[in-house]
Amino acid sequence: MDGGAAADGGGPGAHLAALVLARGGSKGIPLKNIKLLAGVPLVGWVLRAAADAGVFHSIWVSTDHDEIEKVAKQFGAQVHRRSPEVSQDSSTSLEAIREFLNHHHEVDIVGNIQATSPCLHPSDLIKVADMIQKEGFDSVFSVVRRHQFRWSEVKKGENKMTEPQNLNPAKRYRRQDWPGELYENGSFYFARRQLIEKGYLQGGKMAYYEMRAEHSVDIDIDIDWPIAEQRVLSFGYFGKEPLKEVKLLVCSIDGCLTNGRIYVSEDRKEMVCYDYRDIVGIDLLKKRGIQVRLISDRDCSKTLSAMQLGCIAKVSATNKLEVLEEWQRDMGLSWKEVSYLGNEESDVECLKKAGMSGVPADACVVAQKAAGYICKSNGGCGAVREFAEHIFLLLEKVNSSRKQMEEMSSAGEKMGK
Ligand SMILES: CC(=O)N[C@H]1[C@H]([C@H](O)[C@H](O)CO)O[C@](OP(=O)(O)OC[C@H]2O[C@@H](n3ccc(N)nc3=O)[C@H](O)[C@@H]2O)(C(=O)O)C[C@@H]1O
């Protein structure tokens, strides 16, 4: 097959756009593209890798859905609102990419990154960008090596026998004696505009990029979801900074631990409402050795003591960041070890500083923009519990990367012997 070479105007100066297609409809999992995978919306995993790769002139999400648009922007992507015609179950990726190109004449090369492959790393994208921009390929797509023996299909009623396709049954290869075969894994498809306009994502001077097997995840059906979750926890890309264990969670009281409503009686006694699930969350955090401290810019000391949470708290905090800095210094923690759950403008600086930050679903927009994680639960309705789960997932990741490091160094030692 030849898509017709299009080797013009594609050097380092050419506009390379990352494009993630994320329609709202989905055959299996509802709103799959923003469903939380290990605490991060699916599309967020690849957007983070694309941003940190630093090779794209622009990063886009093409969608037909308001919620997906919101999430895409939170991860720093620009949004192309696509037409319903290319958002159907029957619409192909190529159709959606061509529509995007029709609206963005500045783009010379498209790197279509599929959200359904969340284990992508920036290092992969940097290498592919080089293949296109320096080595002059017109299209590059990702593959993975598999050692799978294939057999021909025999349809019901056919009077045939199945045939081996890539093996000799008399001399079955052992894994280590057979290089295996390359399979398209759906992680990405880079192609020049000229090729795409001719109706191809793969063609011209074409190459594959072989991904490491552990980075190759393709979420297709519901049962893939828990497997993918485990895979990203072990091998996913979690951002530029090395991960650290969280040692402290600071939680804003009004609007996070409570729903923000205050009932006042005639004798000026106040009542607030909180969710028992959040108290369970606080207990679980403490059991895992994570201190929980509470903060409020209001004097809510009486209410707080009535709640009997057993947490250190600072009320009437006029500057929450100063309090947080003081706690961080006193406990001898790095910012990476501090997590923060807030919901208001007064929490923004703390959310930006903390290594791990979250907001309830109904937090104000500026707080949402500053946070790394947006809970599905509202304040006072399980957000603390949910954020605790998110922290536990991170701890699992820290443990598994520690194990990986230990395994790698012991393998290195063995080789050195
Ligand atoms: C480039 C391409 O042809 N991609 C197709 C891939 C590819 O062949 C496989 O991943 C290879 O392993 O297969 C499909 O893959 P799937 O349907 O999961 O789509 C992959 C991601 O792209 C989004 N998408 C797809 C088409 C479209 N018109 N708009 C979109 O937003 C989906 O929401 C999802 O996030 C398939 O299962 O049929 C359909 C995809 O169109």
Short mmCIF file of C-alpha atoms and ligand atoms in Angstrom, two decimals:
data_model
loop_
_atom_site.label_atom_id
_atom_site.label_comp_id
_atom_site.label_asym_id
_atom_site.label_seq_id
_atom_site.Cartn_x
_atom_site.Cartn_y
_atom_site.Cartn_z
CA MET A 1 0.00 0.00 0.00
CA ASP A 2 1.26 3.44 -0.77
CA GLY A 3 -0.45 6.51 0.54
CA GLY A 4 1.58 8.69 -1.82
CA ALA A 5 4.72 10.23 -0.34
CA ALA A 6 4.30 13.72 0.97
CA ALA A 7 7.84 14.61 1.87
CA ASP A 8 7.46 18.39 1.59
CA GLY A 9 7.53 21.05 4.30
CA GLY A 10 7.82 18.89 7.38
CA GLY A 11 11.15 19.73 8.99
CA PRO A 12 11.69 20.93 12.54
CA GLY A 13 9.82 24.21 11.76
CA ALA A 14 6.62 22.41 10.70
CA HIS A 15 3.68 22.73 13.08
CA LEU A 16 3.28 19.44 14.94
CA ALA A 17 -0.05 19.17 16.76
CA ALA A 18 -0.99 16.47 19.23
CA LEU A 19 -4.62 15.52 18.74
CA VAL A 20 -6.59 13.36 21.14
CA LEU A 21 -10.00 12.32 19.85
CA ALA A 22 -12.45 12.10 22.70
CA ARG A 23 -16.06 11.89 21.76
CA GLY A 24 -18.77 11.78 24.43
CA GLY A 25 -20.53 8.66 23.21
CA SER A 26 -18.87 5.34 23.73
CA LYS A 27 -19.91 1.82 22.89
CA GLY A 28 -19.16 0.19 26.24
CA ILE A 29 -18.20 2.44 29.14
CA PRO A 30 -20.26 5.67 29.46
CA LEU A 31 -18.12 8.80 29.01
CA LYS A 32 -15.09 6.50 28.93
CA ASN A 33 -12.71 9.22 27.80
CA ILE A 34 -13.01 11.08 31.12
CA LYS A 35 -13.74 8.16 33.43
CA LEU A 36 -11.23 8.19 36.27
CA LEU A 37 -8.46 5.64 35.80
CA ALA A 38 -6.34 5.36 38.96
CA GLY A 39 -7.71 8.75 39.97
CA VAL A 40 -6.98 10.60 36.72
CA PRO A 41 -9.49 11.12 33.87
CA LEU A 42 -8.54 8.73 31.06
CA VAL A 43 -7.72 11.52 28.63
CA GLY A 44 -5.53 13.19 31.30
CA TRP A 45 -2.90 10.45 31.17
CA VAL A 46 -1.98 11.06 27.55
CA LEU A 47 -2.42 14.83 27.76
CA ARG A 48 0.10 14.95 30.61
CA ALA A 49 2.58 12.87 28.59
CA ALA A 50 2.05 15.08 25.53
CA ALA A 51 2.59 18.31 27.49
CA ASP A 52 5.75 17.03 29.19
CA ALA A 53 7.20 15.71 25.93
CA GLY A 54 7.67 19.37 24.92
CA VAL A 55 7.69 18.53 21.19
CA PHE A 56 4.23 19.73 20.18
CA HIS A 57 3.45 23.21 18.91
CA SER A 58 -0.11 22.72 20.06
CA ILE A 59 -2.08 20.10 21.96
CA TRP A 60 -5.75 19.52 21.10
CA VAL A 61 -8.71 17.48 22.18
CA SER A 62 -11.44 17.04 19.61
CA THR A 63 -14.76 16.50 21.33
CA ASP A 64 -18.52 17.00 21.10
CA HIS A 65 -19.07 16.99 24.87
CA ASP A 66 -19.04 19.83 27.45
CA GLU A 67 -17.65 17.74 30.33
CA ILE A 68 -14.81 16.41 28.18
CA GLU A 69 -14.06 19.99 27.07
CA LYS A 70 -13.77 21.01 30.73
CA VAL A 71 -11.39 18.18 31.60
CA ALA A 72 -9.29 18.76 28.47
CA LYS A 73 -8.80 22.41 29.43
CA GLN A 74 -7.86 21.46 32.99
CA PHE A 75 -5.02 19.42 31.48
CA GLY A 76 -3.92 22.43 29.42
CA ALA A 77 -5.22 21.26 26.04
CA GLN A 78 -7.01 23.41 23.49
CA VAL A 79 -10.41 22.18 22.43
CA HIS A 80 -11.77 21.61 18.95
CA ARG A 81 -15.56 21.31 19.12
CA ARG A 82 -16.30 18.79 16.47
CA SER A 83 -19.47 18.29 14.45
CA PRO A 84 -22.03 15.55 15.26
CA GLU A 85 -21.25 13.93 11.88
CA VAL A 86 -17.80 12.80 13.04
CA SER A 87 -18.95 11.92 16.55
CA GLN A 88 -21.08 8.88 15.72
CA ASP A 89 -20.37 5.31 16.71
CA SER A 90 -19.71 4.73 13.03
CA SER A 91 -17.35 7.72 12.57
CA THR A 92 -13.74 6.84 11.96
CA SER A 93 -10.74 8.51 13.54
CA LEU A 94 -9.60 9.56 10.10
CA GLU A 95 -12.85 11.48 9.50
CA ALA A 96 -12.50 13.31 12.83
CA ILE A 97 -8.84 14.14 12.14
CA ARG A 98 -9.65 15.45 8.67
CA GLU A 99 -12.35 17.67 10.11
CA PHE A 100 -9.85 19.04 12.64
CA LEU A 101 -7.37 19.81 9.86
CA ASN A 102 -10.05 21.63 7.87
CA HIS A 103 -10.38 24.06 10.76
CA HIS A 104 -6.67 24.37 11.60
CA HIS A 105 -4.70 25.34 8.53
CA GLU A 106 -1.59 26.11 10.63
CA VAL A 107 -1.11 22.40 11.43
CA ASP A 108 1.35 20.48 9.19
CA ILE A 109 1.64 17.19 11.09
CA VAL A 110 -0.90 15.50 13.36
CA GLY A 111 0.09 13.17 16.17
CA ASN A 112 -3.18 11.37 16.91
CA ILE A 113 -2.76 10.01 20.42
CA GLN A 114 -5.46 7.64 21.58
CA ALA A 115 -6.75 8.15 25.12
CA THR A 116 -7.42 4.42 25.26
CA SER A 117 -3.65 3.82 25.66
CA PRO A 118 -2.95 5.59 28.96
CA CYS A 119 0.55 4.16 29.63
CA LEU A 120 2.20 6.41 27.07
CA HIS A 121 5.39 8.20 28.17
CA PRO A 122 6.85 11.53 26.94
CA SER A 123 10.05 9.70 25.90
CA ASP A 124 8.04 7.76 23.27
CA LEU A 125 6.59 10.95 21.84
CA ILE A 126 9.98 12.68 21.71
CA LYS A 127 11.41 9.80 19.65
CA VAL A 128 8.47 9.79 17.24
CA ALA A 129 8.67 13.56 16.75
CA ASP A 130 12.33 13.07 15.81
CA MET A 131 11.45 10.36 13.32
CA ILE A 132 9.05 12.72 11.58
CA GLN A 133 10.95 15.99 11.89
CA LYS A 134 14.57 14.84 11.58
CA GLU A 135 14.38 11.52 9.74
CA GLY A 136 11.67 12.75 7.38
CA PHE A 137 9.04 10.04 7.78
CA ASP A 138 5.56 10.89 6.52
CA SER A 139 3.83 8.64 9.01
CA VAL A 140 4.77 6.72 12.13
CA PHE A 141 2.50 4.53 14.24
CA SER A 142 3.00 2.53 17.41
CA VAL A 143 3.34 -1.23 17.58
CA VAL A 144 4.07 -3.81 20.23
CA ARG A 145 5.88 -7.14 19.97
CA ARG A 146 3.82 -10.21 20.79
CA HIS A 147 4.65 -13.86 20.97
CA GLN A 148 1.31 -15.29 19.97
CA PHE A 149 0.71 -18.29 17.81
CA ARG A 150 -2.08 -17.70 15.32
CA TRP A 151 -4.43 -20.31 13.86
CA SER A 152 -6.84 -19.96 10.96
CA GLU A 153 -10.52 -19.71 11.80
CA VAL A 154 -12.94 -22.44 10.79
CA LYS A 155 -16.50 -21.21 10.43
CA LYS A 156 -19.42 -23.39 11.54
CA GLY A 157 -20.39 -25.83 8.81
CA GLU A 158 -17.11 -25.43 6.91
CA ASN A 159 -15.51 -28.73 6.13
CA LYS A 160 -11.95 -27.55 6.76
CA MET A 161 -9.30 -27.95 9.41
CA THR A 162 -7.62 -25.14 11.23
CA GLU A 163 -4.12 -24.34 9.97
CA PRO A 164 -1.16 -22.92 11.87
CA GLN A 165 -0.44 -19.38 10.66
CA ASN A 166 2.90 -18.51 12.18
CA LEU A 167 4.22 -21.70 13.73
CA ASN A 168 5.34 -25.17 12.90
CA PRO A 169 3.60 -27.55 15.35
CA ALA A 170 6.44 -30.05 14.88
CA LYS A 171 8.93 -27.48 16.05
CA ARG A 172 7.23 -25.05 18.37
CA TYR A 173 9.46 -22.13 19.22
CA ARG A 174 10.25 -21.26 22.77
CA ARG A 175 9.62 -17.61 23.52
CA GLN A 176 13.30 -16.80 23.72
CA ASP A 177 14.04 -18.44 20.34
CA TRP A 178 11.43 -16.49 18.42
CA PRO A 179 11.48 -12.71 17.90
CA GLY A 180 7.66 -12.65 17.84
CA GLU A 181 5.57 -10.38 15.60
CA LEU A 182 4.70 -6.70 15.55
CA TYR A 183 1.11 -5.67 16.20
CA GLU A 184 -0.41 -2.20 15.88
CA ASN A 185 -1.25 -1.29 19.49
CA GLY A 186 -3.38 1.84 18.94
CA SER A 187 -1.30 4.16 21.12
CA PHE A 188 -0.60 6.77 18.42
CA TYR A 189 -0.67 7.59 14.73
CA PHE A 190 1.47 10.48 13.45
CA ALA A 191 0.98 11.62 9.87
CA ARG A 192 1.55 14.64 7.68
CA ARG A 193 -1.39 16.72 6.51
CA GLN A 194 -0.89 15.81 2.84
CA LEU A 195 -1.18 12.13 3.64
CA ILE A 196 -4.26 12.56 5.81
CA GLU A 197 -5.96 14.69 3.17
CA LYS A 198 -5.45 11.81 0.74
CA GLY A 199 -7.27 9.52 3.17
CA TYR A 200 -4.39 7.81 4.96
CA LEU A 201 -2.97 7.76 8.46
CA GLN A 202 -0.34 5.25 7.44
CA GLY A 203 1.49 5.64 4.16
CA GLY A 204 4.19 7.50 2.24
CA LYS A 205 7.61 7.05 3.82
CA MET A 206 6.24 5.08 6.71
CA ALA A 207 7.68 3.55 9.87
CA TYR A 208 6.52 1.88 13.02
CA TYR A 209 7.63 2.76 16.53
CA GLU A 210 7.99 -0.23 18.82
CA MET A 211 6.70 0.44 22.30
CA ARG A 212 7.76 -1.41 25.41
CA ALA A 213 5.24 -4.15 26.15
CA GLU A 214 4.52 -2.79 29.63
CA HIS A 215 3.61 0.61 28.16
CA SER A 216 1.27 -0.93 25.65
CA VAL A 217 -2.28 -0.85 26.97
CA ASP A 218 -5.35 -0.69 24.75
CA ILE A 219 -8.62 -0.24 26.62
CA ASP A 220 -11.28 -1.66 24.38
CA ILE A 221 -13.87 -3.33 26.56
CA ASP A 222 -15.00 -2.92 30.19
CA ILE A 223 -12.94 -5.83 31.49
CA ASP A 224 -9.78 -4.06 30.32
CA TRP A 225 -10.42 -1.25 32.82
CA PRO A 226 -9.15 -2.85 36.09
CA ILE A 227 -6.22 -4.36 34.21
CA ALA A 228 -5.35 -0.95 32.76
CA GLU A 229 -5.64 0.58 36.24
CA GLN A 230 -3.05 -1.84 37.62
CA ARG A 231 -0.85 -1.26 34.60
CA VAL A 232 -0.79 2.54 34.90
CA LEU A 233 -0.08 2.25 38.60
CA SER A 234 3.01 0.20 37.83
CA PHE A 235 4.16 1.63 34.51
CA GLY A 236 2.21 4.83 33.79
CA TYR A 237 3.65 8.32 33.53
CA PHE A 238 2.97 10.34 36.66
CA GLY A 239 4.60 13.66 35.76
CA LYS A 240 8.12 15.06 35.79
CA GLU A 241 8.76 15.01 39.53
CA PRO A 242 9.74 11.77 41.24
CA LEU A 243 6.92 10.44 43.40
CA LYS A 244 7.09 10.82 47.16
CA GLU A 245 4.99 9.26 49.83
CA VAL A 246 2.29 11.56 51.23
CA LYS A 247 2.74 12.20 54.96
CA LEU A 248 0.20 14.96 55.62
CA LEU A 249 -3.27 15.82 54.36
CA VAL A 250 -4.54 19.31 55.11
CA CYS A 251 -8.25 19.66 54.54
CA SER A 252 -10.26 22.84 54.40
CA ILE A 253 -13.26 22.53 56.73
CA ASP A 254 -16.06 24.58 55.15
CA GLY A 255 -16.91 23.22 51.74
CA CYS A 256 -14.68 20.12 51.91
CA LEU A 257 -15.35 18.39 55.20
CA THR A 258 -18.76 20.08 55.32
CA ASN A 259 -20.95 21.16 52.45
CA GLY A 260 -20.34 24.78 53.45
CA ARG A 261 -23.81 25.37 54.88
CA ILE A 262 -24.09 26.76 58.40
CA TYR A 263 -27.37 26.66 60.30
CA VAL A 264 -27.63 29.34 63.02
CA SER A 265 -30.11 29.12 65.92
CA GLU A 266 -31.70 32.08 67.68
CA ASP A 267 -29.17 31.81 70.48
CA ARG A 268 -26.40 32.01 67.87
CA LYS A 269 -25.37 28.39 68.07
CA GLU A 270 -24.24 27.04 64.74
CA MET A 271 -24.74 23.63 63.22
CA VAL A 272 -22.95 22.08 60.26
CA CYS A 273 -23.43 18.82 58.47
CA TYR A 274 -20.76 16.27 57.56
CA ASP A 275 -20.69 12.83 56.05
CA TYR A 276 -19.68 9.76 58.05
CA ARG A 277 -17.84 8.41 54.98
CA ASP A 278 -15.42 11.31 55.33
CA ILE A 279 -14.74 10.42 58.94
CA VAL A 280 -13.94 6.87 57.79
CA GLY A 281 -11.61 8.38 55.19
CA ILE A 282 -9.79 10.38 57.87
CA ASP A 283 -9.43 7.27 60.06
CA LEU A 284 -8.08 5.22 57.16
CA LEU A 285 -5.51 7.91 56.37
CA LYS A 286 -4.36 7.98 59.97
CA LYS A 287 -4.07 4.19 60.02
CA ARG A 288 -1.79 4.41 56.96
CA GLY A 289 0.44 6.84 58.86
CA ILE A 290 -0.81 10.01 57.15
CA GLN A 291 -1.53 12.90 59.49
CA VAL A 292 -4.73 14.80 58.84
CA ARG A 293 -4.97 18.47 59.80
CA LEU A 294 -7.89 20.83 59.29
CA ILE A 295 -7.96 24.49 58.39
CA SER A 296 -10.57 27.24 58.17
CA ASP A 297 -10.52 31.00 57.67
CA ARG A 298 -13.51 31.21 60.01
CA ASP A 299 -13.62 30.75 63.77
CA CYS A 300 -15.39 27.40 63.91
CA SER A 301 -13.58 26.10 67.01
CA LYS A 302 -16.76 25.22 68.96
CA THR A 303 -18.27 23.25 66.10
CA LEU A 304 -14.98 21.53 65.50
CA SER A 305 -14.55 20.42 69.10
CA ALA A 306 -18.12 19.06 69.01
CA MET A 307 -17.21 16.98 65.97
CA GLN A 308 -14.45 15.22 67.97
CA LEU A 309 -12.30 14.35 65.00
CA GLY A 310 -9.03 14.18 66.88
CA CYS A 311 -7.18 16.23 64.28
CA ILE A 312 -4.95 19.26 64.81
CA ALA A 313 -6.79 22.26 63.40
CA LYS A 314 -6.17 25.93 62.71
CA VAL A 315 -9.21 28.20 62.66
CA SER A 316 -9.42 31.92 61.84
CA ALA A 317 -6.53 31.41 59.43
CA THR A 318 -6.29 34.68 57.55
CA ASN A 319 -3.51 33.28 55.35
CA LYS A 320 -3.84 29.54 54.79
CA LEU A 321 -0.55 29.26 52.94
CA GLU A 322 1.39 30.66 55.91
CA VAL A 323 -0.20 28.02 58.16
CA LEU A 324 0.58 25.28 55.69
CA GLU A 325 4.20 26.44 55.38
CA GLU A 326 4.56 26.46 59.15
CA TRP A 327 3.17 22.89 59.45
CA GLN A 328 5.36 21.71 56.58
CA ARG A 329 8.49 23.17 58.24
CA ASP A 330 7.59 21.86 61.72
CA MET A 331 7.01 18.35 60.42
CA GLY A 332 10.16 18.50 58.27
CA LEU A 333 8.27 17.61 55.09
CA SER A 334 8.97 18.42 51.47
CA TRP A 335 6.06 19.84 49.47
CA LYS A 336 5.81 16.50 47.64
CA GLU A 337 4.85 14.88 50.94
CA VAL A 338 2.03 17.33 51.60
CA SER A 339 -1.44 16.91 50.13
CA TYR A 340 -4.20 19.49 50.26
CA LEU A 341 -7.95 19.39 49.77
CA GLY A 342 -9.53 22.82 49.31
CA ASN A 343 -12.45 24.41 47.53
CA GLU A 344 -12.19 28.19 47.68
CA GLU A 345 -10.13 31.03 46.28
CA SER A 346 -8.35 31.21 49.66
CA ASP A 347 -7.09 27.64 49.04
CA VAL A 348 -5.57 28.27 45.61
CA GLU A 349 -1.98 28.95 46.74
CA CYS A 350 -2.00 25.88 48.99
CA LEU A 351 -3.39 23.74 46.16
CA LYS A 352 -0.59 24.96 43.91
CA LYS A 353 2.16 24.29 46.47
CA ALA A 354 1.09 20.87 47.72
CA GLY A 355 2.56 17.80 46.02
CA MET A 356 -0.90 16.35 45.66
CA SER A 357 -3.98 18.52 45.52
CA GLY A 358 -7.68 17.96 45.17
CA VAL A 359 -11.01 19.75 45.20
CA PRO A 360 -14.59 18.54 45.67
CA ALA A 361 -16.73 18.49 42.53
CA ASP A 362 -18.56 21.68 43.58
CA ALA A 363 -15.41 23.72 44.33
CA CYS A 364 -15.12 27.19 42.77
CA VAL A 365 -13.59 27.33 39.29
CA VAL A 366 -10.25 28.92 40.32
CA ALA A 367 -9.71 26.18 42.89
CA GLN A 368 -10.57 23.52 40.30
CA LYS A 369 -8.01 24.97 37.93
CA ALA A 370 -5.29 24.91 40.60
CA ALA A 371 -5.95 21.30 41.67
CA GLY A 372 -4.48 18.09 40.30
CA TYR A 373 -7.56 16.04 41.08
CA ILE A 374 -11.25 16.88 40.97
CA CYS A 375 -13.42 14.59 43.08
CA LYS A 376 -16.69 13.24 41.77
CA SER A 377 -18.20 13.89 45.22
CA ASN A 378 -19.24 17.28 46.49
CA GLY A 379 -17.90 18.89 49.67
CA GLY A 380 -19.46 17.34 52.77
CA CYS A 381 -20.64 14.40 50.69
CA GLY A 382 -17.69 12.01 50.57
CA ALA A 383 -15.01 14.18 48.92
CA VAL A 384 -12.52 13.56 51.75
CA ARG A 385 -13.10 9.80 51.51
CA GLU A 386 -12.65 9.93 47.76
CA PHE A 387 -9.47 11.99 47.98
CA ALA A 388 -8.14 9.52 50.56
CA GLU A 389 -8.65 6.73 47.97
CA HIS A 390 -6.73 8.81 45.47
CA ILE A 391 -3.85 9.14 47.94
CA PHE A 392 -3.89 5.36 48.55
CA LEU A 393 -3.58 4.77 44.82
CA LEU A 394 -0.53 7.02 44.77
CA LEU A 395 0.97 5.11 47.67
CA GLU A 396 0.54 1.90 45.70
CA LYS A 397 2.34 3.55 42.82
CA VAL A 398 5.17 4.71 45.08
CA ASN A 399 5.53 1.18 46.45
CA SER A 400 5.51 -0.44 43.06
CA SER A 401 8.07 2.00 41.61
CA ARG A 402 10.23 1.39 44.69
CA LYS A 403 9.96 -2.36 44.06
CA GLN A 404 10.82 -1.81 40.39
CA MET A 405 13.92 0.21 41.38
CA GLU A 406 14.97 -2.50 43.84
CA GLU A 407 14.50 -5.21 41.20
CA MET A 408 16.43 -3.17 38.64
CA SER A 409 19.31 -2.51 41.00
CA SER A 410 19.49 -6.15 42.13
CA ALA A 411 19.42 -7.25 38.45
CA GLY A 412 22.22 -4.74 37.82
CA GLU A 413 24.23 -6.13 40.72
CA LYS A 414 23.79 -9.69 39.43
CA MET A 415 24.97 -8.66 35.97
CA GLY A 416 27.93 -6.88 37.49
CA LYS A 417 29.06 -10.06 39.28
C1 LIG B 1 -6.63 5.55 14.20
C2 LIG B 1 -7.72 4.51 14.25
O1 LIG B 1 -8.09 3.97 13.25
N1 LIG B 1 -8.23 4.24 15.44
C3 LIG B 1 -9.28 3.25 15.65
C4 LIG B 1 -8.83 2.27 16.72
C5 LIG B 1 -7.57 1.53 16.34
O2 LIG B 1 -7.78 0.81 15.13
C6 LIG B 1 -7.24 0.53 17.46
O3 LIG B 1 -7.06 1.24 18.66
C7 LIG B 1 -5.97 -0.25 17.12
O4 LIG B 1 -5.64 -1.09 18.20
O5 LIG B 1 -9.87 1.31 16.93
C8 LIG B 1 -11.12 1.88 17.39
O6 LIG B 1 -10.83 2.41 18.67
P1 LIG B 1 -11.81 3.16 19.72
O7 LIG B 1 -13.21 3.13 19.20
O8 LIG B 1 -11.52 2.62 21.07
O9 LIG B 1 -11.28 4.67 19.63
C9 LIG B 1 -10.03 5.05 20.16
C10 LIG B 1 -10.19 6.43 20.84
O10 LIG B 1 -10.53 7.40 19.85
C11 LIG B 1 -11.79 8.02 20.17
N2 LIG B 1 -12.53 8.24 18.91
C12 LIG B 1 -12.51 7.32 17.91
C13 LIG B 1 -13.20 7.58 16.73
C14 LIG B 1 -13.88 8.78 16.59
N3 LIG B 1 -14.55 9.10 15.47
N4 LIG B 1 -13.88 9.68 17.61
C15 LIG B 1 -13.22 9.42 18.76
O11 LIG B 1 -13.26 10.26 19.67
C16 LIG B 1 -12.49 7.06 21.12
O12 LIG B 1 -13.42 7.72 21.96
C17 LIG B 1 -11.31 6.47 21.88
O13 LIG B 1 -10.89 7.32 22.93
C18 LIG B 1 -12.10 0.70 17.49
O14 LIG B 1 -12.10 0.04 18.53
O15 LIG B 1 -12.84 0.46 16.56
C19 LIG B 1 -11.65 2.93 16.43
C20 LIG B 1 -10.58 3.97 16.10
O16 LIG B 1 -11.03 4.84 15.09
#
